[in-house]
Amino acid sequence: EMVLYYHELLRTFVIIGSGSLASEIRKFAESLAEMRLSPRQVMRLHLGRVEELVRGLGSRSSRHVLARADLLALEVMIYLAECFQQRETLSARRDG
């Protein structure tokens, strides 16, 4: 389910950019954090979807997709890091 969701998020991001997708990207990252996926696992998910998306495209189209995909990966990782940081902060407050 998350794989299909991310595939559609990636496709949409490539087509329209990040402007109107910020809340969707944040929600997706929050879901990943709740599932306790590591950044490495998230990148594997990302790379798998990117490979599928560029399969059969020409070099110019592939470069466009890869450039946008890199931006999405960066945004997802930033939100994921923020989720982990918030969780750590809450845990420290409970323990301290």
Coordinates of C-alpha atoms in Angstrom, one line a residue:
E1 CA 0.0 0.0 0.0
M2 CA 2.8 2.4 0.9
V3 CA 4.7 1.5 -2.2
L4 CA 1.7 2.3 -4.4
Y5 CA 1.1 5.5 -2.6
Y6 CA 4.7 6.6 -2.9
H7 CA 4.7 5.7 -6.6
E8 CA 1.7 8.0 -7.2
L9 CA 3.3 10.7 -5.0
L10 CA 6.5 10.5 -7.0
R11 CA 4.7 10.6 -10.3
T12 CA 2.7 13.7 -9.2
F13 CA 5.8 15.4 -7.8
V14 CA 7.6 14.9 -11.2
I15 CA 4.7 16.4 -13.1
I16 CA 3.7 19.4 -10.9
G17 CA 6.6 19.9 -8.5
S18 CA 6.5 20.3 -4.7
G19 CA 4.4 23.4 -4.3
S20 CA 1.1 21.9 -3.5
L21 CA 2.4 18.5 -2.2
A22 CA 4.2 19.7 1.0
S23 CA 1.4 18.4 3.3
E24 CA 1.2 15.1 1.5
I25 CA 4.9 14.6 1.7
R26 CA 4.9 15.4 5.4
K27 CA 2.0 13.0 6.0
F28 CA 3.9 10.3 4.1
A29 CA 7.1 10.8 6.1
E30 CA 5.1 10.7 9.3
S31 CA 3.6 7.3 8.2
L32 CA 7.1 6.0 7.5
A33 CA 8.3 7.1 10.9
E34 CA 5.3 5.5 12.6
M35 CA 6.2 2.3 10.7
R36 CA 9.7 2.7 12.1
L37 CA 11.3 2.5 8.7
S38 CA 15.0 3.5 8.6
P39 CA 16.3 6.1 6.2
R40 CA 18.0 3.3 4.3
Q41 CA 14.7 1.4 3.9
V42 CA 13.0 4.6 2.7
M43 CA 15.8 5.2 0.2
R44 CA 15.4 1.6 -1.1
L45 CA 11.6 2.3 -1.5
H46 CA 12.4 5.6 -3.3
L47 CA 15.0 4.1 -5.7
G48 CA 12.8 1.2 -6.6
R49 CA 10.0 3.5 -7.6
V50 CA 12.3 5.8 -9.5
E51 CA 13.8 2.8 -11.4
E52 CA 10.3 1.8 -12.4
L53 CA 9.3 5.3 -13.4
V54 CA 12.3 5.9 -15.7
R55 CA 12.2 2.4 -17.3
G56 CA 11.7 2.9 -21.0
L57 CA 12.2 6.7 -21.0
G58 CA 14.7 8.5 -23.2
S59 CA 17.7 10.1 -21.7
R60 CA 16.3 13.7 -21.6
S61 CA 13.0 12.5 -19.9
S62 CA 15.0 10.3 -17.5
R63 CA 17.2 13.3 -16.5
H64 CA 14.1 15.3 -15.8
V65 CA 12.5 12.6 -13.7
L66 CA 15.8 11.9 -11.8
A67 CA 16.2 15.6 -11.0
R68 CA 12.7 15.9 -9.6
A69 CA 13.0 12.5 -7.8
D70 CA 16.2 13.7 -6.1
L71 CA 14.3 16.7 -4.7
L72 CA 11.4 14.5 -3.5
A73 CA 13.9 12.1 -1.8
L74 CA 15.5 15.1 0.0
E75 CA 12.2 16.5 1.2
V76 CA 11.0 13.1 2.4
M77 CA 14.3 12.6 4.3
I78 CA 14.1 16.0 5.9
Y79 CA 10.5 15.4 7.1
L80 CA 11.5 11.9 8.3
A81 CA 14.4 13.4 10.3
E82 CA 12.1 15.9 11.8
C83 CA 9.7 13.1 12.8
F84 CA 12.6 11.2 14.5
Q85 CA 13.8 14.3 16.2
Q86 CA 10.3 15.1 17.6
R87 CA 10.0 11.5 18.8
E88 CA 13.4 11.7 20.5
T89 CA 12.4 15.0 22.1
L90 CA 9.2 13.6 23.5
S91 CA 11.0 10.5 24.8
A92 CA 13.6 12.7 26.5
R93 CA 10.9 14.8 28.2
R94 CA 9.2 11.7 29.5
D95 CA 12.4 10.2 30.8
G96 CA 13.7 13.5 32.3

